[in-house]
Every structure is written in structure tokens, then in C-alpha cells.
Amino acid sequence: MKKRLSLALGCLVLLGCLPASAATKRTTPANKFRYRTNKASYYNKSTSSYYRAVWTSARKAWNGSKTFKWSTTKNKKSRSFTTSVNRNTGVWTNATGMAYNGLAINSQGIQTGAGMYLNRTVLKKYKYTKKQRVNVAIHEMGHALGLAHNNGGSVSAMNPANRVYALRSCDLRGTKRVYATAATTTKALATAAQPSLTVDHLKDYDNGISGINQLKKTAPVIVEGHITKSVGHHKAPKNYYTTQTLAVDNTFKGKVGSTLTFTQGGTTQMAVTASEILPQHQTIIVMLAKNTHGTYYVINDGQGMFVDTHTSNGHKLFDHVSDHAIYTENMLH
């Protein structure tokens, strides 16, 4: 019942039935990583003075909130770091930033290191102002300290496509909740802990094309079908992705057979939070491309996958695995 309620709210936000400010009522949720306390230091790897200043402004924003304190270190071997890159291919396609949680984990299963990235290529291409780049940096720091994405329509620094929002009360409540209790420390956690990469893709294209339309335009193949087999590959440190086998019910774009297998999320080095085991007979719509080995994969590192949730007013509703926005079937092909 709780899950159904959250999906219904997502639908209302998508359809514009709720004012944007209402989204802030939802406390920003936690991801599965956190530091021992609400304090952590990092090394700023950025060689650009401009981006060093962006990360500094983001740090000051978090410190000013009194919910988490970031400090800098001159130790180049620091297990937590900030940096910027120039890329727009593969996992970085239209990605404004990334956070790599669990980069280092101690013997008790507590995070001691996280990587925080900004993508200069995409931020420049879509003309982000310096203030907006600071907002993205705040977002990545939020992931690193333990926050997940808020709703797709939220007024939150942790909005999945954040560009315009600095920290909001929902983010501060979420951070306080993460660090309100002592960290769980067990050897079992240390054994099971796996690094996880959160990829933040651009969804508010300045050229007037929405994120979904851009995905539809980019994908060589768009199909609807039901899962017949779902296998996770999570044997650290080599495999961090899921293999899905699909019985194809409808082909909206491209040419495929009656069944196909594709990989979802991750690379051979990094796990991605959207990579998940799906139950048999689960209906999905998926946007696919082939890699150089001829294997299908979900485009934009998992951005092109939508899971059937329920039917409302005669329309099947699909949950976007990356930001949990809700779309009708017709909107996805």
C-alpha cells in the first residue's frame, strides 16, 4: 500500500495536479551508504580554479546547513574526493555529474570514501550558470554523504535532474534522519558492501526536447515485454550489472525477435543503483542499443527502462527506474 501511494503521488506531480512546493513535504530519502558521523573530509582533485571554486561553494552550502560538515584535506590519497571530467560518451552521455558511494569501506562496513564528479562537457553544452553548477555539486555531495534522489517533481537539491535548487528543508530533514542514529557496524555489512555509482543525467534540455523525447529519439530499439529471467552479477569487484531476458510483446521501434537479452546498469567496475532483479512476468518498456560486442544494453546507463506499476483510467502506468517519475505507455514510444 505504501508503494502504491508513492507511485500515485508521482503521477500527480507529472500531470501537474500538485503545486511544486508540495513535493518538499517528502523528506529526501537515504541511500545505503553513510559516513560514521556527520563529518567527512575530501581532497579537491579539480585542476581548474573555476571548478575548485564550485566545489568550495557547495561545501560551504552544506556546512551552512548545520546538518553535515565537509572539510578539505591536502592529502592526495584521501579516500573521498571531488573532481570534474570532460566526457559525453558511454555512461557519461548527458550526465551532469556522478557520485561513487562506497569507494572505500572499513572493516565494519562503514563508508570511509566516496567520489564526487561534475561533467564539464555537459554542463557547458547546456549552458549551466556557475550557480547552477554549484547546485549540481551540492547534489553530488548529498549522494556521497548518504542521500538518494527525491521525487522527480520535487523542489529539492536531490531532485534527479537538479539544476535550479540549492538545499531545501526536505534535504536537511533527510540528512538529519541519516545521522540521527549511530552507524550500524557489523562484519556482515563489510563483507556484503559493494560500491555503487549514481549517475545524474540531464533531463531539462535547453533545446526544448524533454528527457524522455531525447531517449526515444536516441534509442535504436524500443520494446514492451515481460521478464522471463533476471540475473544479478554482483561479485565484487568484477561484475556490477543485471542481465534481463525479455519475451517481447510489442515492438515500437527497430527490429527484434520474440525474445531478447540485455544488460541493465553498471559496468565491469561499478554498480549502478538502477540495476535490479525483476520478478518473472514483470512488464516493462525498455529502450535499447547494442554495444561493440553485439549485446543489447539499456541506453544512458539504465535511463531507458520503465516498469509497469498499475492501470489508472484505462492507462497502464510505467515507473522510470532512475527517478521514479510516472509515464503512460503512449508517452514512451
Tab-separated table of N, CA, C and O in Angstrom, residues 32 53 66 83 107 132 144 146 161 169 197 217 235 242 271 283 292 302 321-322 329:
chain	number	residue	atom	x	y	z
A	32	LYS	N	22.046	3.633	0.738
A	32	LYS	CA	22.504	2.618	1.699
A	32	LYS	C	23.879	2.913	2.287
A	32	LYS	O	24.406	2.114	3.060
A	53	ALA	N	36.404	26.313	-7.184
A	53	ALA	CA	35.523	27.282	-6.527
A	53	ALA	C	34.092	26.762	-6.457
A	53	ALA	O	33.378	26.998	-5.467
A	66	LYS	N	24.285	23.217	8.790
A	66	LYS	CA	24.482	22.659	10.132
A	66	LYS	C	24.041	21.196	10.242
A	66	LYS	O	23.904	20.663	11.346
A	83	THR	N	35.997	16.114	-8.037
A	83	THR	CA	36.745	16.332	-9.272
A	83	THR	C	35.781	16.711	-10.384
A	83	THR	O	34.561	16.757	-10.183
A	107	SER	N	36.416	-2.071	7.912
A	107	SER	CA	36.173	-3.470	8.279
A	107	SER	C	34.821	-3.681	8.939
A	107	SER	O	34.353	-4.810	9.069
A	132	GLN	N	24.170	27.316	-10.953
A	132	GLN	CA	23.537	26.035	-11.246
A	132	GLN	C	24.535	24.883	-11.124
A	132	GLN	O	24.181	23.785	-10.685
A	144	ALA	N	26.956	11.495	-1.766
A	144	ALA	CA	28.137	10.965	-1.083
A	144	ALA	C	27.917	10.816	0.420
A	144	ALA	O	28.365	9.849	1.032
A	146	GLY	N	25.065	10.303	1.882
A	146	GLY	CA	24.055	9.304	2.218
A	146	GLY	C	22.645	9.550	1.736
A	146	GLY	O	21.727	8.831	2.126
A	161	ALA	N	17.008	15.595	-11.554
A	161	ALA	CA	17.565	16.423	-12.630
A	161	ALA	C	17.873	17.822	-12.112
A	161	ALA	O	17.686	18.811	-12.808
A	169	SER	N	14.523	22.387	2.844
A	169	SER	CA	14.235	21.791	4.152
A	169	SER	C	14.082	20.280	4.072
A	169	SER	O	14.461	19.558	4.996
A	197	LEU	N	27.397	3.369	-7.987
A	197	LEU	CA	27.516	4.606	-8.747
A	197	LEU	C	26.136	5.180	-9.025
A	197	LEU	O	25.260	4.488	-9.539
A	217	LYS	N	14.309	9.360	-29.100
A	217	LYS	CA	14.998	9.700	-30.344
A	217	LYS	C	16.328	8.957	-30.453
A	217	LYS	O	16.729	8.514	-31.537
A	235	LYS	N	29.395	-9.863	-8.087
A	235	LYS	CA	30.533	-10.485	-7.423
A	235	LYS	C	31.703	-9.512	-7.439
A	235	LYS	O	32.474	-9.454	-8.380
A	242	THR	N	22.954	-6.256	-14.177
A	242	THR	CA	21.924	-7.281	-14.196
A	242	THR	C	21.640	-7.680	-15.638
A	242	THR	O	21.579	-6.826	-16.518
A	271	ALA	N	28.885	-0.571	-9.807
A	271	ALA	CA	27.463	-0.876	-9.703
A	271	ALA	C	26.667	0.402	-9.913
A	271	ALA	O	27.124	1.490	-9.614
A	283	THR	N	6.082	-6.683	-16.458
A	283	THR	CA	6.019	-5.985	-17.741
A	283	THR	C	6.864	-4.719	-17.686
A	283	THR	O	6.803	-3.964	-16.712
A	292	THR	N	29.613	-2.821	-28.856
A	292	THR	CA	30.500	-3.304	-29.921
A	292	THR	C	30.552	-4.823	-29.995
A	292	THR	O	30.983	-5.382	-30.999
A	302	GLY	N	20.874	2.839	-18.037
A	302	GLY	CA	19.668	2.465	-17.301
A	302	GLY	C	18.549	3.475	-17.376
A	302	GLY	O	17.445	3.218	-16.896
A	321	VAL	N	12.851	3.858	-13.837
A	321	VAL	CA	13.683	3.258	-12.796
A	321	VAL	C	14.690	4.231	-12.202
A	321	VAL	O	15.157	4.038	-11.079
A	322	SER	N	15.047	5.295	-12.920
A	322	SER	CA	16.089	6.188	-12.414
A	322	SER	C	15.560	7.264	-11.485
A	322	SER	O	16.194	7.604	-10.492
A	329	GLU	N	1.923	4.495	-21.243
A	329	GLU	CA	2.553	3.724	-22.317
A	329	GLU	C	2.766	4.576	-23.565
A	329	GLU	O	3.825	4.531	-24.197
